[in-house]
């Protein structure tokens, strides 16, 4: 009796020590119940995650969606060791246990259980830690699980397995992120993961304060198409998801963002315009019968979709503010754009405007080459003959035809006898004057 009593006490002490050790090592991954008068006394669950080689691809052959992309994961749902410690464990009896795992096939679990029992036969001692270490470090190789991993339609539970594996991986990755340290890509300060946010598409990390201020500023100023990853040169830079934006800037700013994005979408729709009334601005679908007509369903205002003025009829062209600019736009436009301009302003009107603008520009070029502007009233003055001292026919201002500067009427020829003037001795430059012969020159001197 004494020997049996001592053995029983030894088993109880070893079981208690094993429980304490496992609790210290595995913490939240280890749970148990301790009922002192029960047999067995200790029951519990130890969860063990398999060590994976970096990032693993997991394929799911789903007949409903054959082209579904594989998952990229770093963590698989753990194996559960559900155990009971018999009274004579570990000196005489083996640990009672069974394995559970949501993604392992039944034959894999059976192979793994047999291997763990073999380990017990070798050790014949407290064994749960050895079980956990083998599962964590060696199970993938022992079961010859291929990487990348593949699950077919014949796999039990394959319809929901993808969701389970993805959710678990995201949960563990998120927990690791919270306790890691990162350098914010905006303020360049190192922050704990709890104060940071990782964008889902590109995985760039920024502190929540910087990201919130940056995105809030963009939304407030209306630059909604720039609400992307702020990392310079980010190749995955796309508009972030609605869920991420709500988490970063809150619901109120997200509502403004959604409103502005909808406005951007409507503005890019060729069949939609906006009511020109400043107190309305409601989106208006263009009339299918009259392409220029828009009728606001909110305030009832009928207007021209082109010039935004009150409806002037389909056959009346829009009022033109800048003729030359319109003609340049029309001449440079492609066929479709020309058709839209003709629809808006009228083909006959545009043809007439093109002729008028071309004539005006030709006249301006001629005047620029053959006339000088009066420095006072800017009237173009053409010189047909004579010297370069001119007098404007409109305001009677005296000026030089060569340089266009004003000339003092009290001494008009002083401008041409001044060594500092660019027109010195050039009174007759450009004049069709025949050179004097000797007799004419003598006659002039005599006079």
Short mmCIF file of C-alpha atoms in Angstrom, two decimals:
data_model
loop_
_atom_site.label_atom_id
_atom_site.label_comp_id
_atom_site.label_asym_id
_atom_site.label_seq_id
_atom_site.Cartn_x
_atom_site.Cartn_y
_atom_site.Cartn_z
CA UNK A 1 0.00 0.00 0.00
CA UNK A 2 2.81 2.36 0.86
CA UNK A 3 4.45 1.77 -2.53
CA UNK A 4 1.19 2.38 -4.38
CA UNK A 5 0.53 5.48 -2.29
CA UNK A 6 3.98 6.85 -3.04
CA UNK A 7 3.54 6.14 -6.76
CA UNK A 8 0.17 7.89 -6.72
CA UNK A 9 1.63 10.91 -4.99
CA UNK A 10 4.50 10.96 -7.47
CA UNK A 11 2.07 10.88 -10.41
CA UNK A 12 -0.04 13.66 -8.91
CA UNK A 13 3.03 15.79 -8.30
CA UNK A 14 4.35 15.25 -11.84
CA UNK A 15 0.95 16.05 -13.32
CA UNK A 16 0.74 19.27 -11.31
CA UNK A 17 4.26 20.25 -12.37
CA UNK A 18 3.46 19.52 -16.01
CA UNK A 19 0.29 21.61 -15.84
CA UNK A 20 2.19 24.53 -14.29
CA UNK A 21 4.95 24.31 -16.92
CA UNK A 22 2.51 24.16 -19.84
CA UNK A 23 0.54 27.08 -18.44
CA UNK A 24 3.72 29.15 -18.21
CA UNK A 25 4.94 28.22 -21.70
CA UNK A 26 1.74 28.28 -23.75
CA UNK A 27 -0.38 30.74 -21.77
CA UNK A 28 -3.58 31.41 -23.77
CA UNK A 29 -2.99 28.35 -25.99
CA UNK A 30 -3.42 26.06 -22.98
CA UNK A 31 -6.63 25.54 -20.99
CA UNK A 32 -7.47 22.90 -18.38
CA UNK A 33 -9.83 21.94 -15.56
CA UNK A 34 -8.65 20.74 -12.15
CA UNK A 35 -11.20 18.74 -10.14
CA UNK A 36 -9.38 17.41 -7.07
CA UNK A 37 -11.73 14.56 -6.21
CA UNK A 38 -12.38 13.50 -9.81
CA UNK A 39 -10.68 10.79 -11.78
CA UNK A 40 -8.98 11.81 -13.94
CA UNK A 41 -8.18 15.03 -12.11
CA UNK A 42 -6.78 17.07 -15.03
CA UNK A 43 -8.49 17.54 -18.39
CA UNK A 44 -7.60 20.18 -20.97
CA UNK A 45 -6.78 21.36 -24.47
CA UNK A 46 -3.38 22.40 -25.84
CA UNK A 47 -3.45 24.16 -29.22
CA UNK A 48 -0.31 23.97 -31.37
CA UNK A 49 0.33 25.84 -34.60
CA UNK A 50 2.44 24.19 -37.30
CA UNK A 51 5.58 26.04 -38.34
CA UNK A 52 5.28 27.11 -42.00
CA UNK A 53 8.08 28.00 -44.42
CA UNK A 54 7.53 31.75 -44.79
CA UNK A 55 4.40 32.51 -46.85
CA UNK A 56 2.46 29.53 -48.19
CA UNK A 57 0.03 29.40 -51.12
CA UNK A 58 -3.17 27.46 -50.48
CA UNK A 59 -5.33 26.42 -53.45
CA UNK A 60 -8.98 25.42 -53.25
CA UNK A 61 -10.43 23.44 -56.19
CA UNK A 62 -13.95 24.79 -55.85
CA UNK A 63 -16.21 23.63 -58.67
CA UNK A 64 -18.35 26.74 -58.26
CA UNK A 65 -15.42 29.07 -58.90
CA UNK A 66 -12.56 27.34 -60.69
CA UNK A 67 -10.63 30.60 -61.21
CA UNK A 68 -10.57 31.64 -57.54
CA UNK A 69 -7.16 32.99 -56.54
CA UNK A 70 -5.10 31.06 -53.96
CA UNK A 71 -4.63 32.31 -50.42
CA UNK A 72 -1.26 33.60 -49.27
CA UNK A 73 -0.93 32.72 -45.59
CA UNK A 74 1.66 32.66 -42.82
CA UNK A 75 -0.43 30.77 -40.28
CA UNK A 76 -2.68 27.69 -40.43
CA UNK A 77 -5.37 26.95 -37.83
CA UNK A 78 -3.74 24.96 -34.99
CA UNK A 79 -3.92 21.31 -34.05
CA UNK A 80 -5.81 20.73 -30.80
CA UNK A 81 -4.50 18.12 -28.33
CA UNK A 82 -7.53 17.19 -26.23
CA UNK A 83 -6.18 15.27 -23.23
CA UNK A 84 -6.98 13.56 -19.94
CA UNK A 85 -4.36 12.56 -17.38
CA UNK A 86 -5.11 9.10 -15.91
CA UNK A 87 -4.29 8.58 -12.23
CA UNK A 88 -1.25 6.40 -13.09
CA UNK A 89 0.11 8.85 -15.71
CA UNK A 90 3.01 9.23 -16.37
CA UNK A 91 4.64 6.30 -14.52
CA UNK A 92 2.42 3.51 -15.81
CA UNK A 93 -0.34 4.75 -18.09
CA UNK A 94 -0.11 6.63 -21.35
CA UNK A 95 -1.71 10.04 -21.65
CA UNK A 96 -5.27 9.80 -23.01
CA UNK A 97 -5.53 12.17 -25.96
CA UNK A 98 -7.00 12.78 -29.36
CA UNK A 99 -6.18 15.31 -32.07
CA UNK A 100 -8.48 17.73 -33.86
CA UNK A 101 -7.70 20.08 -36.74
CA UNK A 102 -10.16 21.75 -39.11
CA UNK A 103 -7.97 21.43 -42.21
CA UNK A 104 -6.24 18.04 -41.68
CA UNK A 105 -7.56 14.90 -43.34
CA UNK A 106 -8.65 12.05 -41.07
CA UNK A 107 -5.77 9.83 -42.18
CA UNK A 108 -3.27 12.59 -41.35
CA UNK A 109 -4.66 12.84 -37.83
CA UNK A 110 -4.48 9.07 -37.39
CA UNK A 111 -0.84 8.98 -38.56
CA UNK A 112 0.05 11.82 -36.24
CA UNK A 113 -1.63 10.20 -33.23
CA UNK A 114 0.28 6.95 -33.83
CA UNK A 115 3.53 8.88 -34.05
CA UNK A 116 2.82 10.66 -30.76
CA UNK A 117 2.14 7.33 -29.03
CA UNK A 118 5.48 6.07 -30.32
CA UNK A 119 7.10 9.13 -28.75
CA UNK A 120 5.40 8.26 -25.45
CA UNK A 121 6.76 4.71 -25.62
CA UNK A 122 10.25 6.16 -26.03
CA UNK A 123 9.98 8.75 -23.26
CA UNK A 124 7.49 7.25 -20.75
CA UNK A 125 7.44 10.53 -18.90
CA UNK A 126 5.38 13.73 -18.86
CA UNK A 127 4.82 14.10 -22.55
CA UNK A 128 2.56 16.99 -23.58
CA UNK A 129 5.45 19.40 -24.20
CA UNK A 130 7.17 16.80 -26.43
CA UNK A 131 3.89 16.29 -28.34
CA UNK A 132 3.56 20.04 -28.90
CA UNK A 133 7.17 20.44 -30.05
CA UNK A 134 6.89 17.57 -32.54
CA UNK A 135 3.63 18.88 -34.00
CA UNK A 136 5.01 22.41 -34.29
CA UNK A 137 8.40 21.58 -35.79
CA UNK A 138 8.00 18.24 -37.58
CA UNK A 139 4.36 17.57 -38.50
CA UNK A 140 4.55 19.14 -41.99
CA UNK A 141 7.51 16.95 -42.98
CA UNK A 142 6.27 13.84 -41.17
CA UNK A 143 2.87 13.95 -42.92
CA UNK A 144 4.57 14.98 -46.20
CA UNK A 145 2.11 17.83 -46.65
CA UNK A 146 2.91 19.42 -50.03
CA UNK A 147 3.64 23.12 -50.37
CA UNK A 148 1.81 24.86 -52.04
CA UNK A 149 -1.15 23.19 -50.33
CA UNK A 150 -4.21 22.06 -52.26
CA UNK A 151 -7.71 21.17 -51.08
CA UNK A 152 -10.15 19.59 -53.54
CA UNK A 153 -13.94 19.28 -53.68
CA UNK A 154 -13.71 15.84 -52.11
CA UNK A 155 -12.22 17.32 -48.95
CA UNK A 156 -14.67 17.32 -46.05
CA UNK A 157 -15.70 20.88 -45.25
CA UNK A 158 -13.93 22.40 -48.25
CA UNK A 159 -16.82 24.80 -48.89
CA UNK A 160 -16.07 26.77 -45.71
CA UNK A 161 -12.42 25.84 -45.21
CA UNK A 162 -11.15 28.78 -47.27
CA UNK A 163 -13.05 31.22 -45.05
CA UNK A 164 -11.81 29.55 -41.85
CA UNK A 165 -8.15 29.49 -42.92
CA UNK A 166 -8.22 33.08 -44.16
CA UNK A 167 -9.91 34.35 -40.97
CA UNK A 168 -7.42 32.59 -38.70
CA UNK A 169 -4.42 33.85 -40.67
CA UNK A 170 -5.73 37.43 -40.58
CA UNK A 171 -6.38 37.17 -36.83
CA UNK A 172 -2.85 36.01 -36.01
CA UNK A 173 -1.20 38.46 -38.42
CA UNK A 174 -3.21 41.30 -36.84
CA UNK A 175 -2.14 40.26 -33.34
CA UNK A 176 1.51 40.15 -34.42
CA UNK A 177 1.14 43.57 -36.06
CA UNK A 178 -0.16 45.15 -32.86
CA UNK A 179 2.94 44.15 -30.89
CA UNK A 180 5.52 44.97 -33.56
CA UNK A 181 7.21 48.35 -34.24
CA UNK A 182 7.04 50.28 -37.53
CA UNK A 183 8.44 53.50 -39.01
CA UNK A 184 5.65 55.76 -40.27
CA UNK A 185 6.09 56.63 -43.96
CA UNK A 186 4.81 60.18 -43.33
CA UNK A 187 6.35 61.45 -40.06
CA UNK A 188 9.23 58.89 -40.12
CA UNK A 189 8.83 58.17 -36.40
CA UNK A 190 8.90 54.64 -34.99
CA UNK A 191 5.52 53.65 -33.55
CA UNK A 192 4.02 50.58 -31.91
CA UNK A 193 1.71 48.63 -34.20
CA UNK A 194 -1.26 49.52 -31.99
CA UNK A 195 -0.85 53.12 -33.17
CA UNK A 196 -0.30 52.24 -36.83
CA UNK A 197 -2.41 51.21 -39.81
CA UNK A 198 -1.40 48.89 -42.65
CA UNK A 199 -3.09 49.44 -46.02
CA UNK A 200 -4.56 46.20 -47.30
CA UNK A 201 -3.52 46.43 -50.97
CA UNK A 202 0.12 47.47 -50.76
CA UNK A 203 0.84 46.67 -47.06
CA UNK A 204 2.57 50.02 -46.48
CA UNK A 205 2.40 51.13 -42.83
CA UNK A 206 1.70 54.62 -41.47
CA UNK A 207 0.78 55.87 -38.02
CA UNK A 208 -2.95 56.38 -37.60
CA UNK A 209 -2.60 60.07 -36.71
CA UNK A 210 -0.71 60.97 -39.89
CA UNK A 211 -2.91 58.86 -42.13
CA UNK A 212 -6.10 60.29 -40.62
CA UNK A 213 -4.91 63.90 -41.01
CA UNK A 214 -3.74 63.29 -44.59
CA UNK A 215 -6.92 61.58 -45.82
CA UNK A 216 -9.16 64.03 -43.93
CA UNK A 217 -7.43 66.96 -45.64
CA UNK A 218 -7.88 65.36 -49.08
CA UNK A 219 -11.58 64.68 -48.50
CA UNK A 220 -12.21 68.13 -47.01
CA UNK A 221 -10.54 69.85 -49.99
CA UNK A 222 -12.33 67.62 -52.50
CA UNK A 223 -9.30 65.69 -53.81
CA UNK A 224 -11.05 62.34 -53.41
CA UNK A 225 -9.28 60.70 -56.35
CA UNK A 226 -6.00 61.12 -54.45
CA UNK A 227 -7.17 59.11 -51.41
CA UNK A 228 -4.54 56.46 -52.05
CA UNK A 229 -1.41 55.14 -50.41
CA UNK A 230 0.79 58.19 -49.67
CA UNK A 231 4.01 56.21 -50.18
CA UNK A 232 5.87 57.83 -53.13
CA UNK A 233 6.01 55.50 -56.12
CA UNK A 234 3.66 52.91 -54.61
CA UNK A 235 2.95 50.46 -57.45
CA UNK A 236 -0.28 49.22 -55.85
CA UNK A 237 -1.59 52.76 -55.34
CA UNK A 238 -5.34 52.49 -55.76
CA UNK A 239 -8.29 54.04 -54.00
CA UNK A 240 -8.51 52.42 -50.59
CA UNK A 241 -11.56 50.43 -49.58
CA UNK A 242 -14.59 51.98 -47.91
CA UNK A 243 -14.05 49.83 -44.81
CA UNK A 244 -10.45 51.03 -44.41
CA UNK A 245 -11.45 54.67 -44.93
CA UNK A 246 -14.16 54.48 -42.25
CA UNK A 247 -11.64 53.01 -39.81
CA UNK A 248 -9.15 55.79 -40.57
CA UNK A 249 -11.29 58.97 -40.83
CA UNK A 250 -14.64 57.98 -39.33
CA UNK A 251 -18.18 57.83 -40.70
CA UNK A 252 -18.79 61.59 -41.04
CA UNK A 253 -15.87 62.26 -43.39
CA UNK A 254 -16.55 58.99 -45.22
CA UNK A 255 -20.05 60.27 -46.05
CA UNK A 256 -18.54 63.36 -47.66
CA UNK A 257 -16.04 61.14 -49.49
CA UNK A 258 -18.86 58.95 -50.86
CA UNK A 259 -20.82 62.03 -51.91
CA UNK A 260 -17.84 63.51 -53.77
CA UNK A 261 -17.03 60.18 -55.41
CA UNK A 262 -20.62 59.91 -56.64
CA UNK A 263 -20.34 63.45 -58.00
CA UNK A 264 -17.12 62.50 -59.80
CA UNK A 265 -18.87 59.48 -61.28
CA UNK A 266 -21.81 61.57 -62.49
CA UNK A 267 -19.51 64.23 -63.94
CA UNK A 268 -17.73 61.58 -65.99
CA UNK A 269 -21.05 60.24 -67.33
CA UNK A 270 -21.75 61.90 -70.73
CA UNK A 271 -25.50 61.43 -70.21
CA UNK A 272 -25.55 63.35 -66.92
CA UNK A 273 -25.13 67.07 -66.23
CA UNK A 274 -25.90 69.27 -63.23
CA UNK A 275 -28.55 71.91 -62.63
CA UNK A 276 -26.88 75.33 -63.14
CA UNK A 277 -28.84 76.95 -60.31
CA UNK A 278 -26.38 77.63 -57.48
CA UNK A 279 -28.92 76.67 -54.81
CA UNK A 280 -29.78 73.35 -56.50
CA UNK A 281 -26.85 71.65 -58.33
CA UNK A 282 -28.84 68.39 -58.61
CA UNK A 283 -27.75 65.77 -61.19
CA UNK A 284 -29.86 65.90 -64.36
CA UNK A 285 -30.15 63.25 -67.05
CA UNK A 286 -30.09 64.71 -70.55
CA UNK A 287 -33.28 64.60 -72.61
CA UNK A 288 -33.29 61.71 -75.09
CA UNK A 289 -35.21 63.73 -77.73
CA UNK A 290 -33.39 67.06 -77.49
CA UNK A 291 -29.69 66.51 -76.83
CA UNK A 292 -29.22 70.07 -75.60
CA UNK A 293 -32.20 70.08 -73.22
CA UNK A 294 -31.93 69.38 -69.50
CA UNK A 295 -34.84 69.53 -67.06
CA UNK A 296 -34.02 69.38 -63.35
CA UNK A 297 -36.30 66.93 -61.57
CA UNK A 298 -35.58 68.65 -58.26
CA UNK A 299 -36.39 72.31 -59.02
CA UNK A 300 -38.00 72.01 -62.48
CA UNK A 301 -35.55 74.38 -64.20
CA UNK A 302 -35.26 73.80 -67.98
CA UNK A 303 -31.85 74.75 -69.33
CA UNK A 304 -29.36 74.19 -72.16
CA UNK A 305 -26.86 71.49 -71.26
CA UNK A 306 -24.11 73.32 -73.17
CA UNK A 307 -24.28 77.00 -72.20
CA UNK A 308 -26.16 76.38 -68.89
CA UNK A 309 -28.59 79.21 -69.66
CA UNK A 310 -32.37 79.07 -69.75
CA UNK A 311 -33.62 76.77 -72.52
CA UNK A 312 -33.42 78.68 -75.82
CA UNK A 313 -34.76 76.00 -78.15
CA UNK A 314 -33.09 73.24 -80.12
CA UNK A 315 -32.59 75.33 -83.30
CA UNK A 316 -31.09 78.40 -81.61
CA UNK A 317 -27.34 78.37 -81.12
CA UNK A 318 -25.75 79.12 -77.75
CA UNK A 319 -24.41 82.60 -77.07
CA UNK A 320 -20.71 82.84 -77.90
CA UNK A 321 -18.38 84.67 -75.51
CA UNK A 322 -14.93 84.12 -77.05
CA UNK A 323 -15.13 83.77 -80.83
CA UNK A 324 -11.42 83.25 -81.54
CA UNK A 325 -11.04 80.60 -78.81
CA UNK A 326 -14.11 78.77 -80.07
CA UNK A 327 -12.83 78.78 -83.67
CA UNK A 328 -9.42 77.43 -82.57
CA UNK A 329 -11.14 74.69 -80.58
CA UNK A 330 -13.36 73.82 -83.55
CA UNK A 331 -10.48 73.70 -86.06
CA UNK A 332 -8.37 71.47 -83.77
CA UNK A 333 -11.22 69.10 -82.84
CA UNK A 334 -11.78 65.59 -84.17
CA UNK A 335 -14.95 64.65 -86.05
CA UNK A 336 -16.95 63.71 -82.95
CA UNK A 337 -15.98 66.87 -81.09
CA UNK A 338 -16.79 69.01 -84.15
CA UNK A 339 -20.23 67.42 -84.29
CA UNK A 340 -20.86 68.34 -80.65
CA UNK A 341 -19.76 71.93 -81.26
CA UNK A 342 -21.97 72.16 -84.35
CA UNK A 343 -24.87 70.81 -82.34
CA UNK A 344 -24.26 73.41 -79.66
CA UNK A 345 -23.58 76.52 -81.76
CA UNK A 346 -24.95 75.58 -85.20
CA UNK A 347 -22.90 74.42 -88.20
CA UNK A 348 -23.73 77.52 -90.31
CA UNK A 349 -22.79 79.87 -87.47
CA UNK A 350 -19.47 78.09 -86.95
CA UNK A 351 -18.61 78.20 -90.67
CA UNK A 352 -19.32 81.94 -90.69
CA UNK A 353 -17.22 82.48 -87.55
CA UNK A 354 -14.30 80.53 -89.03
CA UNK A 355 -14.33 82.78 -92.11
CA UNK A 356 -14.56 85.96 -90.02
CA UNK A 357 -11.74 84.95 -87.68
CA UNK A 358 -9.47 83.93 -90.57
CA UNK A 359 -10.13 87.27 -92.33
CA UNK A 360 -9.51 89.22 -89.13
CA UNK A 361 -6.24 87.44 -88.45
CA UNK A 362 -5.07 87.94 -92.04
CA UNK A 363 -5.83 91.67 -91.73
CA UNK A 364 -3.97 91.85 -88.42
CA UNK A 365 -0.93 90.16 -89.95
CA UNK A 366 -0.95 92.62 -92.87
CA UNK A 367 -1.22 95.63 -90.58
CA UNK A 368 1.56 94.25 -88.40
CA UNK A 369 3.82 94.04 -91.45
CA UNK A 370 2.73 97.24 -93.24
CA UNK A 371 1.55 99.73 -90.61
CA UNK A 372 2.60 101.35 -87.33
CA UNK A 373 0.33 101.93 -84.34
CA UNK A 374 -0.23 105.46 -83.13
CA UNK A 375 1.34 105.69 -79.63
CA UNK A 376 -1.68 107.67 -78.41
CA UNK A 377 -4.83 105.99 -79.80
CA UNK A 378 -3.25 102.82 -81.29
CA UNK A 379 -4.82 103.43 -84.69
CA UNK A 380 -2.86 101.56 -87.42
CA UNK A 381 -1.19 104.07 -89.75
CA UNK A 382 0.17 103.02 -93.14
CA UNK A 383 2.89 105.03 -94.86
CA UNK A 384 2.54 105.16 -98.63
CA UNK A 385 5.36 107.65 -99.34
CA UNK A 386 7.53 110.36 -97.84
CA UNK A 387 9.63 110.59 -94.68
CA UNK A 388 9.26 108.74 -91.37
CA UNK A 389 7.77 111.70 -89.49
CA UNK A 390 4.07 110.78 -89.21
CA UNK A 391 0.93 112.44 -87.87
CA UNK A 392 -2.07 110.32 -86.83
CA UNK A 393 -5.12 110.99 -88.96
CA UNK A 394 -7.36 110.32 -85.97
CA UNK A 395 -5.82 112.12 -82.96
CA UNK A 396 -3.14 114.16 -84.82
CA UNK A 397 -0.32 112.84 -82.63
CA UNK A 398 3.18 113.20 -84.10
CA UNK A 399 5.23 109.97 -84.01
CA UNK A 400 8.11 108.15 -85.71
CA UNK A 401 7.12 105.46 -88.20
CA UNK A 402 10.34 103.52 -87.56
CA UNK A 403 10.22 103.12 -83.76
CA UNK A 404 6.60 104.11 -83.06
CA UNK A 405 7.60 106.65 -80.37
CA UNK A 406 5.93 110.01 -79.78
CA UNK A 407 7.65 113.06 -81.37
CA UNK A 408 7.51 116.62 -80.04
CA UNK A 409 5.49 118.58 -82.63
CA UNK A 410 7.48 121.76 -81.80
CA UNK A 411 10.70 120.13 -83.04
CA UNK A 412 9.71 116.96 -84.91
CA UNK A 413 13.00 116.57 -86.75
CA UNK A 414 15.12 116.70 -83.62
CA UNK A 415 14.31 112.99 -83.17
CA UNK A 416 16.28 112.28 -86.36
CA UNK A 417 19.23 114.54 -85.45
CA UNK A 418 19.97 113.05 -82.02
CA UNK A 419 22.98 110.77 -81.72
CA UNK A 420 21.30 109.00 -78.78
CA UNK A 421 18.23 108.13 -80.84
CA UNK A 422 18.04 104.78 -82.72
CA UNK A 423 16.51 106.75 -85.60
CA UNK A 424 19.39 109.26 -85.93
CA UNK A 425 19.84 110.30 -89.60
CA UNK A 426 17.05 107.93 -90.65
CA UNK A 427 14.34 110.44 -91.57
CA UNK A 428 14.05 109.04 -95.09
CA UNK A 429 14.75 105.36 -94.34
CA UNK A 430 12.40 103.29 -96.46
CA UNK A 431 11.26 106.28 -98.55
CA UNK A 432 11.29 105.89 -102.31
CA UNK A 433 13.52 108.95 -102.98
CA UNK A 434 15.72 109.06 -106.11
CA UNK A 435 19.30 110.30 -105.56
CA UNK A 436 19.93 113.94 -106.68
CA UNK A 437 22.18 114.66 -109.61
CA UNK A 438 24.78 117.44 -109.44
CA UNK A 439 22.55 120.08 -111.09
CA UNK A 440 19.66 119.44 -108.69
CA UNK A 441 22.00 119.51 -105.71
CA UNK A 442 23.51 122.85 -106.93
CA UNK A 443 20.08 124.32 -107.44
CA UNK A 444 18.99 123.37 -103.92
CA UNK A 445 22.15 124.84 -102.39
CA UNK A 446 21.68 128.05 -104.41
CA UNK A 447 18.15 128.41 -103.19
#
